[in-house]
Short mmCIF file of C-alpha atoms in Angstrom, two decimals:
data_model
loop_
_atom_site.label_atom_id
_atom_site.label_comp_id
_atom_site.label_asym_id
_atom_site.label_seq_id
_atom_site.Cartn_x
_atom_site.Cartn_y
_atom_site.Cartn_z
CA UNK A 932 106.77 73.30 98.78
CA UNK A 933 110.64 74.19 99.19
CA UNK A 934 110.31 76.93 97.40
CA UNK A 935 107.42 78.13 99.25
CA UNK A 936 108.84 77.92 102.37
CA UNK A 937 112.05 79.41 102.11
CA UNK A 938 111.81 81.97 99.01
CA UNK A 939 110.31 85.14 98.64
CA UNK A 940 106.52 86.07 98.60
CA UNK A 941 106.24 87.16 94.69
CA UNK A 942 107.63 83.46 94.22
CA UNK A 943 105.85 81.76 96.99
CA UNK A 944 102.80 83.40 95.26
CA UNK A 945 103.32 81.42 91.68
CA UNK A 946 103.69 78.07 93.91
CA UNK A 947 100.54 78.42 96.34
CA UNK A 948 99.14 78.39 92.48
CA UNK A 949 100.83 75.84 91.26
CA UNK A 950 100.42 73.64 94.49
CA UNK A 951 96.81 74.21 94.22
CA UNK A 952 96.24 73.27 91.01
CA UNK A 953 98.36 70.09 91.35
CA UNK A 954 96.63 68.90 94.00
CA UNK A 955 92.93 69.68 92.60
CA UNK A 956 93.71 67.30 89.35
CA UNK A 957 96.16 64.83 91.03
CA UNK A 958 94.02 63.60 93.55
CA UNK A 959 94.11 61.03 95.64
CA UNK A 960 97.27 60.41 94.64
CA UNK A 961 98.54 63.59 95.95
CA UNK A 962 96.51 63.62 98.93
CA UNK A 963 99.74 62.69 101.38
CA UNK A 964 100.96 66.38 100.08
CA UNK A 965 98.21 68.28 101.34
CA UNK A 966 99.18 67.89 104.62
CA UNK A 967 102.72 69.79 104.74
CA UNK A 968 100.72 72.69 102.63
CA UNK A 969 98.12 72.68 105.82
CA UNK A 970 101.03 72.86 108.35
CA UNK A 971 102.77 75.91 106.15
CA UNK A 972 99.60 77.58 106.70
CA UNK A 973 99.61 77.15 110.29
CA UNK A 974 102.74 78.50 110.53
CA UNK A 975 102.67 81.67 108.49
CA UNK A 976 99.47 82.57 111.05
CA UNK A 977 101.39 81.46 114.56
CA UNK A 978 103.98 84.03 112.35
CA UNK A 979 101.06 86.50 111.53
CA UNK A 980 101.62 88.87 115.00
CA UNK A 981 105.10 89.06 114.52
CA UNK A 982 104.80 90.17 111.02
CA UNK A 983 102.72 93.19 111.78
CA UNK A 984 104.98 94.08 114.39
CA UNK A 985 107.90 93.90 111.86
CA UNK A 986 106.43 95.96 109.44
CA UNK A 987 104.31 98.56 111.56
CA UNK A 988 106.73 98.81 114.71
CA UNK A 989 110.18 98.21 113.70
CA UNK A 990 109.57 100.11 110.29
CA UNK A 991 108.01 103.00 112.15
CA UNK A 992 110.82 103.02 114.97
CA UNK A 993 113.64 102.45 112.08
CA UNK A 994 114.66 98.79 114.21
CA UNK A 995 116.76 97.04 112.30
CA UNK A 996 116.43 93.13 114.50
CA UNK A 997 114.41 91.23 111.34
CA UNK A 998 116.63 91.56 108.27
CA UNK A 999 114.95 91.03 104.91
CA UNK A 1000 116.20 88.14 103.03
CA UNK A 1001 118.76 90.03 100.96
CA UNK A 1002 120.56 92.75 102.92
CA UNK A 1003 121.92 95.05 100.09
CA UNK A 1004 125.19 97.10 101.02
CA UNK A 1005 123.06 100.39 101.20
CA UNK A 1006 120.16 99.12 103.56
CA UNK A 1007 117.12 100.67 103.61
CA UNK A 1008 114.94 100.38 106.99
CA UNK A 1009 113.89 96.82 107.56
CA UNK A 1010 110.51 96.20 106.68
CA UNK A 1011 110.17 98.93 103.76
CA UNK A 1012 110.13 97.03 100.68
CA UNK A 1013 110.60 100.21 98.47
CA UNK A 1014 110.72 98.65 95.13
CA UNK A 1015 114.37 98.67 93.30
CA UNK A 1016 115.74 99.08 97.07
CA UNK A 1017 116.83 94.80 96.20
CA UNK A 1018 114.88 93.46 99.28
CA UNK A 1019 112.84 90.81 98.77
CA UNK A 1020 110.25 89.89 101.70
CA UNK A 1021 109.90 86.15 102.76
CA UNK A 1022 107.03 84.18 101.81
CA UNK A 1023 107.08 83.54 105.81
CA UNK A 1024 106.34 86.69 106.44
CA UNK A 1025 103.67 87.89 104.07
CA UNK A 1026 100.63 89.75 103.97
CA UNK A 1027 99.99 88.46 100.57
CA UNK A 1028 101.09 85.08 101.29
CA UNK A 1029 98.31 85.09 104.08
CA UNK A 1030 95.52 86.17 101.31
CA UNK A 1031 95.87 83.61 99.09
CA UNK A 1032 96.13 80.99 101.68
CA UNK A 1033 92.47 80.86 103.08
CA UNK A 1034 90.66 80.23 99.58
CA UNK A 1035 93.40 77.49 98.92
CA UNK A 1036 92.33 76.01 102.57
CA UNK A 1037 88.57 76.00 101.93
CA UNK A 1038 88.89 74.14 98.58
CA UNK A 1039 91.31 71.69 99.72
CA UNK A 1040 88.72 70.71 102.62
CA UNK A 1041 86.18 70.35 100.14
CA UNK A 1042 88.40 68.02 98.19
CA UNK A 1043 89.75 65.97 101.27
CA UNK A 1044 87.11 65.86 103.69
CA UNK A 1045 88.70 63.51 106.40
CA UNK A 1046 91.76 66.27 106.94
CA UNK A 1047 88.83 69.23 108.01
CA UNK A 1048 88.86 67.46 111.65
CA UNK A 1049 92.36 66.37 112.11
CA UNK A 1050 93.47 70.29 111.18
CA UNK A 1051 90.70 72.83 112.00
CA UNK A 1052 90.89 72.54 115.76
CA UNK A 1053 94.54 73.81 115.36
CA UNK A 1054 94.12 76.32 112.69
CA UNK A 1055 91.05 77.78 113.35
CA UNK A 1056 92.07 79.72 116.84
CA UNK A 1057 95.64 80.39 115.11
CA UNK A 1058 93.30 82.36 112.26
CA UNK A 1059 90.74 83.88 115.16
CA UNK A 1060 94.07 85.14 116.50
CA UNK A 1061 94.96 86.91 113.79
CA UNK A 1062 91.78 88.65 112.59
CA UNK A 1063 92.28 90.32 116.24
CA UNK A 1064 95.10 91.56 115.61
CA UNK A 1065 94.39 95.63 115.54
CA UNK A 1066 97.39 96.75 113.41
CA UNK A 1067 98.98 100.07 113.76
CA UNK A 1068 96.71 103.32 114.61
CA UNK A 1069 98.51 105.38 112.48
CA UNK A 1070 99.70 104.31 109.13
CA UNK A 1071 103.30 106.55 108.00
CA UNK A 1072 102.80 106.77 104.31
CA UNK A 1073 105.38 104.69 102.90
CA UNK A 1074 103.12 101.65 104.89
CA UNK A 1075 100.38 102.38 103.30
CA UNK A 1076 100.45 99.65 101.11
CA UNK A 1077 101.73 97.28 103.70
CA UNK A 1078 98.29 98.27 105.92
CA UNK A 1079 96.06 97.49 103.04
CA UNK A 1080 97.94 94.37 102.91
CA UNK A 1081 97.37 93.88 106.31
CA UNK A 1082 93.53 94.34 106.03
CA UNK A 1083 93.40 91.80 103.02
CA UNK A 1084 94.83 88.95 104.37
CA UNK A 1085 92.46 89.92 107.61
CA UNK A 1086 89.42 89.91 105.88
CA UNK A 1087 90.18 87.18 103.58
CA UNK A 1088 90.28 85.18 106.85
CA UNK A 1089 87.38 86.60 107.92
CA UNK A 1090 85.82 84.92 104.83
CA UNK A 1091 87.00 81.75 105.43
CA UNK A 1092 85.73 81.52 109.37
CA UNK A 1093 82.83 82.66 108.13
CA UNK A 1094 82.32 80.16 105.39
CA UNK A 1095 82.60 77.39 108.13
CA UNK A 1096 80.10 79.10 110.16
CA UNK A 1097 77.41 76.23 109.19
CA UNK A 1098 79.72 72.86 109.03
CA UNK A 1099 82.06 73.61 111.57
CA UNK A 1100 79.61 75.24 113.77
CA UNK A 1101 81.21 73.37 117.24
CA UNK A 1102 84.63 74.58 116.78
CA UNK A 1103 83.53 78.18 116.34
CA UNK A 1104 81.53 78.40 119.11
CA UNK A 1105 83.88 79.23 121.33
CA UNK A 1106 85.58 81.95 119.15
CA UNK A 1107 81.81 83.90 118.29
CA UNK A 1108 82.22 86.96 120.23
CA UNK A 1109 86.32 87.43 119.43
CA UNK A 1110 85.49 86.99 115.65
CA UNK A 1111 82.39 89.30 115.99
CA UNK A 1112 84.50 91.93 117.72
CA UNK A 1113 86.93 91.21 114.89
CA UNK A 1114 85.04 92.25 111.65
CA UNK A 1115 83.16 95.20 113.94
CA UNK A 1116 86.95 96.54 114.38
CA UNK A 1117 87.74 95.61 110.80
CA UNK A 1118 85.00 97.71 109.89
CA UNK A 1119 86.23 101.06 112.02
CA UNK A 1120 89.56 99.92 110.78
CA UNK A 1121 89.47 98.78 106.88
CA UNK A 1122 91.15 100.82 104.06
CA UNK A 1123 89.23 102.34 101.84
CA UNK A 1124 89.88 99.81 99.53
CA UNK A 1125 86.46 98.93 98.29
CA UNK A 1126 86.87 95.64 97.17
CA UNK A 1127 88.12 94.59 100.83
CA UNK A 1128 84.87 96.67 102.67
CA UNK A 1129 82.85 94.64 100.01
CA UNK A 1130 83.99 90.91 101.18
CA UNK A 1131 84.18 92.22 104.60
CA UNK A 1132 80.32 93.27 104.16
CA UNK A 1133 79.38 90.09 102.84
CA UNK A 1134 81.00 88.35 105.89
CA UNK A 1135 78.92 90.44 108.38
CA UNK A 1136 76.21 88.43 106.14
CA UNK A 1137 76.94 85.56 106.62
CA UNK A 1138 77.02 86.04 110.32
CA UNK A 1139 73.85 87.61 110.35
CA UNK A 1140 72.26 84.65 109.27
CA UNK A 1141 72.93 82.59 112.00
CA UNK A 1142 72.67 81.78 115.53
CA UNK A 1143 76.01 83.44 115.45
CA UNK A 1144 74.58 86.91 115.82
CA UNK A 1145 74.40 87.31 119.07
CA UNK A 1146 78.06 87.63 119.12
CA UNK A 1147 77.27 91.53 117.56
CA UNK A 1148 74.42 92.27 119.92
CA UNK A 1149 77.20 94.01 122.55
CA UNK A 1150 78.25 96.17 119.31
CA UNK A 1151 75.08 97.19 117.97
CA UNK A 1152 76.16 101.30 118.86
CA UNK A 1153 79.05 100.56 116.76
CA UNK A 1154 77.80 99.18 113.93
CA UNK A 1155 74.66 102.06 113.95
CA UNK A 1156 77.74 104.73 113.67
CA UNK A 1157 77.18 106.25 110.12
CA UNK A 1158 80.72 107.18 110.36
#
């Protein structure tokens, strides 16, 4: 959990892994460990804004007011993590970070039941927030991998509210027409990364199954553009 908190992404990566599995096959006796794992969620979404606005408007603009974590003597722009340029990004403050999370999430609340109530009224608007996040309108090359970053960790999120749809169907209520308006935009919006459309299509699914629907009814000219 240290690690993951304060290192970099590609590390923070191998230890949402390793946390996972740990806590799959130690259970219960782990369970008093899943909690600090559900709170570094929550946190890296209340950060999720603030990290598109580091990479997308003080990359674009050149800003220089969030450092990476190491500040080599010949600086590139902050928030262009060229490789070989020897800036790492934190694992606070990544894209990636965010993908993997969601799929970690849904398992663990299969595995501990009780902590779904005590933690899904707080995370669940935290994640709505974030799937509305719009993201820059026009990508500068050198982001482009940074905006299909972006659009993962969005739709993987998607995924995940939509995968509560049916047992969480209360706490959602409220949030139908923002996470409707969400994958519509995510739809004008997505990469054309194929494998993100194709989750993001099986989302729109899922929605269309239930009584949640009606959230897309104000968007039906939207959805009938062929573009």
């Amino acid at each position: 959990m240290q690690v993951l908190t304060t290192d970099n992404e590609e590390n923070g990566l191998i230890c949402i892994r390793i946390i996972f599995d740990l806590l799959r096959n130690f259970r219960p006796t782990l369970e008093t460990e899943v909690q600090p794992f559900l709170d570094f969620v929550c946190k890296i979404y209340q950060n999720f804004r603030l990290t598109v606005s580091h990479f997308f408007e003080n990359a674009a603009a050149g800003g220089e007011d969030v450092k990476p974590m190491d500040t080599s003597s010949d600086q590139a722009l902050a928030g262009t993590t060229y490789a070989g340029s020897g800036q790492l990004n934190p694992s606070t403050r990544s894209f990636k970070i965010v993908t993997e999370s969601p799929l970690v999430v849904m398992f663990l609340f299969q595995l501990y039941g009780r902590l779904v109530q005590t933690n899904i009224p707080h995370l669940l608007p935290l994640m709505v927030a974030a799937i509305s996040v719009p993201g820059p309108e026009k990508v500068p090359p050198h982001l482009k991998t940074q905006f299909i970053e972006l659009k993962g960790a969005q739709v993987k999120t998607v995924s995940f509210l939509t995968y509560l749809l049916k047992s969480c169907a209360d706490y959602i209520r409220p949030h139908e027409e923002s996470i409707c308006k969400s994958i519509v935009n995510l739809l004008v919006t997505c990469s054309d990364s194929v494998s993100i459309r194709k989750e993001l299509l099986v989302s729109l699914k899922h929605v269309l199954g239930t009584d949640f629907k009606r959230g897309l009814f104000p968007l039906i000219d939207t959805l009938l553009e062929e573009r």
